[in-house]
Tab-separated table of C-alpha atoms in Angstrom:
chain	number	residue	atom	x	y	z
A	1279	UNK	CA	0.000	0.000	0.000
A	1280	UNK	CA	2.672	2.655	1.368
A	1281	UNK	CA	4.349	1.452	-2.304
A	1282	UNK	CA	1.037	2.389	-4.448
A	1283	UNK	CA	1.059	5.936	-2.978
A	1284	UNK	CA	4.955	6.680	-2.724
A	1285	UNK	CA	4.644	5.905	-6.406
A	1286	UNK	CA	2.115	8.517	-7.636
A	1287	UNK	CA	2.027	12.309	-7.535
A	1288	UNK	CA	0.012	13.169	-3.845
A	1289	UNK	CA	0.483	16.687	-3.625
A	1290	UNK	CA	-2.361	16.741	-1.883
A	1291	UNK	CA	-1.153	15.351	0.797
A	1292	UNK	CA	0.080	16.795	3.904
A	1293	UNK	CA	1.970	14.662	6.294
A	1294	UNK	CA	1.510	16.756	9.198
A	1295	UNK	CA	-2.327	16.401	8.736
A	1296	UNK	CA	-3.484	13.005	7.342
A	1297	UNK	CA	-1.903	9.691	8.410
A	1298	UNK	CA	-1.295	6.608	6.297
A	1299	UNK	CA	-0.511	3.676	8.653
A	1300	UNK	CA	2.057	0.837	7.719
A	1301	UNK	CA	1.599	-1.496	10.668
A	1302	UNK	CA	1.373	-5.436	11.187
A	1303	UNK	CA	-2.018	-7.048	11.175
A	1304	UNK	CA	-3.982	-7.967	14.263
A	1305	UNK	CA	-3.013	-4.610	16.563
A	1306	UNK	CA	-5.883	-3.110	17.094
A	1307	UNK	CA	-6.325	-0.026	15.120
A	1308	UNK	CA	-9.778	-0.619	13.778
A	1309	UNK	CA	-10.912	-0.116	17.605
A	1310	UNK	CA	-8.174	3.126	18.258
A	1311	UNK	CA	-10.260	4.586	14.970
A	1312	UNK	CA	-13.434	3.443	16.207
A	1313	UNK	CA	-12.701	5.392	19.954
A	1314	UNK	CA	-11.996	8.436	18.159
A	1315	UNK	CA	-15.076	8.553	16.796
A	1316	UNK	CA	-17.441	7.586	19.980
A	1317	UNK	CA	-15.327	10.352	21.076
A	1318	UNK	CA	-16.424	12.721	18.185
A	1319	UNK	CA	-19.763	12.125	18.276
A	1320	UNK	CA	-19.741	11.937	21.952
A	1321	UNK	CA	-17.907	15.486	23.019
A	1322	UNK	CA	-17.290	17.247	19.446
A	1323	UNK	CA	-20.794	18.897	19.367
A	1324	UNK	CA	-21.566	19.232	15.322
A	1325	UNK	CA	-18.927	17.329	14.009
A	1326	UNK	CA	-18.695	14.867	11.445
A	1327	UNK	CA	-16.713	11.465	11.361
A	1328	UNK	CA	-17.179	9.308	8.084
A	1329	UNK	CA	-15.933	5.462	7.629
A	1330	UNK	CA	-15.485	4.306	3.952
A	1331	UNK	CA	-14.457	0.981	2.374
A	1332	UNK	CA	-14.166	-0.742	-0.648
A	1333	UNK	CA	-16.364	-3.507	0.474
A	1334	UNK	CA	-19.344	-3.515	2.513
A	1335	UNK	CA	-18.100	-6.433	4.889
A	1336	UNK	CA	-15.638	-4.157	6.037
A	1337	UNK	CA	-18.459	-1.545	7.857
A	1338	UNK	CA	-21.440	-3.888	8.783
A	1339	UNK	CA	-19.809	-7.498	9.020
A	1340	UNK	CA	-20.015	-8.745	12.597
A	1341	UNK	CA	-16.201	-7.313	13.080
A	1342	UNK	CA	-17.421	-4.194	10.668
A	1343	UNK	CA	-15.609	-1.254	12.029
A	1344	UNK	CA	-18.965	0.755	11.976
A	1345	UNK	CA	-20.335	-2.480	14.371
A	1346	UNK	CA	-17.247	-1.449	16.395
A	1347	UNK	CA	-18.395	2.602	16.521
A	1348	UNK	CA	-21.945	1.301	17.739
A	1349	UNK	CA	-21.142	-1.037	20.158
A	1350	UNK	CA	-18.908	1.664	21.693
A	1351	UNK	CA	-21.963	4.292	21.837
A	1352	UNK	CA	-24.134	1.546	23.398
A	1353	UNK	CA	-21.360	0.997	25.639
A	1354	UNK	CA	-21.040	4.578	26.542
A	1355	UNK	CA	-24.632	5.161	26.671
A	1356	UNK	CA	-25.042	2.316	29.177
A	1357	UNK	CA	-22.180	2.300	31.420
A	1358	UNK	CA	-21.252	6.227	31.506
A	1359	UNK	CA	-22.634	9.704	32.350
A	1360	UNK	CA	-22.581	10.627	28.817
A	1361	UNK	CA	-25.018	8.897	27.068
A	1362	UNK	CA	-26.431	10.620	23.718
A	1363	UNK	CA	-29.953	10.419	22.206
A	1364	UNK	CA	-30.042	9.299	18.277
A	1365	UNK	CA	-32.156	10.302	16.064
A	1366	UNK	CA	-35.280	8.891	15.423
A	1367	UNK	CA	-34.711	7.087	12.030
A	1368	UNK	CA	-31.348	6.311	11.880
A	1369	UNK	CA	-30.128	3.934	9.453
A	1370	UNK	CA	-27.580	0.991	9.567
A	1371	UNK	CA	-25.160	3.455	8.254
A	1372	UNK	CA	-25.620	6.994	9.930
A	1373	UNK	CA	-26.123	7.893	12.953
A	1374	UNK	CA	-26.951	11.685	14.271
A	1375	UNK	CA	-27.126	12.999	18.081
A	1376	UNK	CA	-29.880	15.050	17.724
A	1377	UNK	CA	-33.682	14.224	18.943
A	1378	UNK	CA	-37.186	16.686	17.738
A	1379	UNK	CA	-39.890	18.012	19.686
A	1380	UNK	CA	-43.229	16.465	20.147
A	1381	UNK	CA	-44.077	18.424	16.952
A	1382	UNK	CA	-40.731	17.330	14.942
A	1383	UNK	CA	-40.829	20.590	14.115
A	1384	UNK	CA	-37.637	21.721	16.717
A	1385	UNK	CA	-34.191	19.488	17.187
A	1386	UNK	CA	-31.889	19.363	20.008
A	1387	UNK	CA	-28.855	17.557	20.893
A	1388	UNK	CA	-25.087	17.664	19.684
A	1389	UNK	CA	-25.900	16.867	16.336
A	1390	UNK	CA	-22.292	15.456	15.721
A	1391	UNK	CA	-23.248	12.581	13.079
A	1392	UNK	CA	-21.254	9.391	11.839
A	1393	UNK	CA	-21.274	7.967	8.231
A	1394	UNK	CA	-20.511	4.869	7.321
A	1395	UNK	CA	-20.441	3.476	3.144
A	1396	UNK	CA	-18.374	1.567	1.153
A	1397	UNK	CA	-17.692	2.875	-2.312
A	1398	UNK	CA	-17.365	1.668	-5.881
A	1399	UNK	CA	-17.338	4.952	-7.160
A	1400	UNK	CA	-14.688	7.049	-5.940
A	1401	UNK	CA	-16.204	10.472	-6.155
A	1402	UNK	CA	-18.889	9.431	-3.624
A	1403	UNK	CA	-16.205	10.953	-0.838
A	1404	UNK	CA	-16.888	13.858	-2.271
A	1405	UNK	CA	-18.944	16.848	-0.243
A	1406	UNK	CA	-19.167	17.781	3.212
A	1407	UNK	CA	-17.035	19.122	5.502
A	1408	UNK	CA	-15.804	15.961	7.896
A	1409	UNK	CA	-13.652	16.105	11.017
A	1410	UNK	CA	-12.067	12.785	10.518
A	1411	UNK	CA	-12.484	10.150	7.325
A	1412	UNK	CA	-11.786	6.985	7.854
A	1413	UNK	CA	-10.393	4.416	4.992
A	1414	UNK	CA	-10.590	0.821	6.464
A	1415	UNK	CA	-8.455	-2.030	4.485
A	1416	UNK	CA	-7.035	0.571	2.073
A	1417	UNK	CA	-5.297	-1.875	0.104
A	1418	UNK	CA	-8.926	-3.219	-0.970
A	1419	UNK	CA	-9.683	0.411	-3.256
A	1420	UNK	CA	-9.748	-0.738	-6.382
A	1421	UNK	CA	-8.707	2.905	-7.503
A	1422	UNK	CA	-7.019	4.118	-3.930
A	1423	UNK	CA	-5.573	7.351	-6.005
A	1424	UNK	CA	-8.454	9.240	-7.288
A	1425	UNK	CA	-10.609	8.344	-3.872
A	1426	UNK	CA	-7.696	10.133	-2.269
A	1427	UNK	CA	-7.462	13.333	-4.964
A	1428	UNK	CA	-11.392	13.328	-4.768
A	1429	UNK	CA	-11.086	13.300	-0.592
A	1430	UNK	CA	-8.347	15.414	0.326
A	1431	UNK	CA	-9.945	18.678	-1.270
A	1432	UNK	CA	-13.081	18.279	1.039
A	1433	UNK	CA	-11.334	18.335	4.196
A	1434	UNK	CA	-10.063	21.635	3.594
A	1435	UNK	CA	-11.195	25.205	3.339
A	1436	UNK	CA	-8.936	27.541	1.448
A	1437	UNK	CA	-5.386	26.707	2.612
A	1438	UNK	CA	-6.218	25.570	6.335
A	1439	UNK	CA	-6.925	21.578	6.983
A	1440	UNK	CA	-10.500	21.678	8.498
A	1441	UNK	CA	-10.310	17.851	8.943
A	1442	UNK	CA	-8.075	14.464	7.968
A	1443	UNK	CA	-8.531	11.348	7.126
A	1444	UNK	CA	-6.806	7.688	8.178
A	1445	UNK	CA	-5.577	5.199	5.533
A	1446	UNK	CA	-4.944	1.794	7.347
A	1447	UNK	CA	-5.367	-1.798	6.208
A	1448	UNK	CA	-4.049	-4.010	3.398
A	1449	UNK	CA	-7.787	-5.632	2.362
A	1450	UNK	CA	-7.657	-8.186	-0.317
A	1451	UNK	CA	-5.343	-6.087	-2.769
């Protein structure tokens, strides 16, 4: 993977900002990504954390890294002081801590929200202003480069980095 990007032109990368992660298999990162954002969502009020992957199995699978992001809020909501409402109507793949009025008229809450999708097409990372994007098994994106090119612009707003994102994982490429 580190190989496939050294290769190419990334100008839009910044080292100081976004992190690519060459590490062994089996350590544990899916979970350190998945605490940052139960931490977003939990204490960031408004932000926005998004998971992508090439491959669905990687977000909703039993060991789905988006699983992982739930389980933590039910953990937190259970077991801690800071429990969060969610949105009536969430999906398998967003969550949002906001909750309406009787008259649904009104909403209240953080209204942080997480995103989870996996993508075939890779300008489907593009729009919105995230404070962390997540790429699980980045060696599974069939076409790694232009979801990067497409990404990179969207977590930035004129010359100052309003967000990153994390590239970990080999996947099945």
């Amino acid at each position: 993977l580190s190989e496939k990007l050294c290769e190419q032109n990334m100008d839009n990368l910044v080292p100081e900002v976004n992190l690519v992660v060459g590490k062994t298999r089996r350590i544990g990162f899916s979970y350190k990504k998945t605490a940052k954002g139960a931490y977003n969502f939990t204490f960031l009020h408004g932000s926005s954390t998004k998971y992508f992957a090439a491959e669905e199995a990687y977000i909703t699978s039993g060991n789905g890294i988006f699983n992982k992001v739930i389980e933590s809020l039910d953990f937190i909501n259970a077991n801690t002081g800071w429990s969060q409402l969610r949105q009536k109507g969430d999906s398998n793949l967003m969550k949002k801590a906001q909750f309406f009025d009787q008259s649904g008229t009104t909403s209240y809450g953080h209204k942080s929200t997480l995103i989870a999708d996996w993508i075939k097409d890779p300008e489907k990372v593009r729009g919105g202003d995230s404070l962390e994007v997540v790429l699980e098994e980045g060696g599974s994106f069939p076409k790694l480069l232009t979801i990067l090119n497409s990404l990179v612009p969207t977590l930035k707003e004129g010359i100052r980095y309003t967000g990153r994102f994390t590239l970990f994982g080999t996947g099945t490429q």
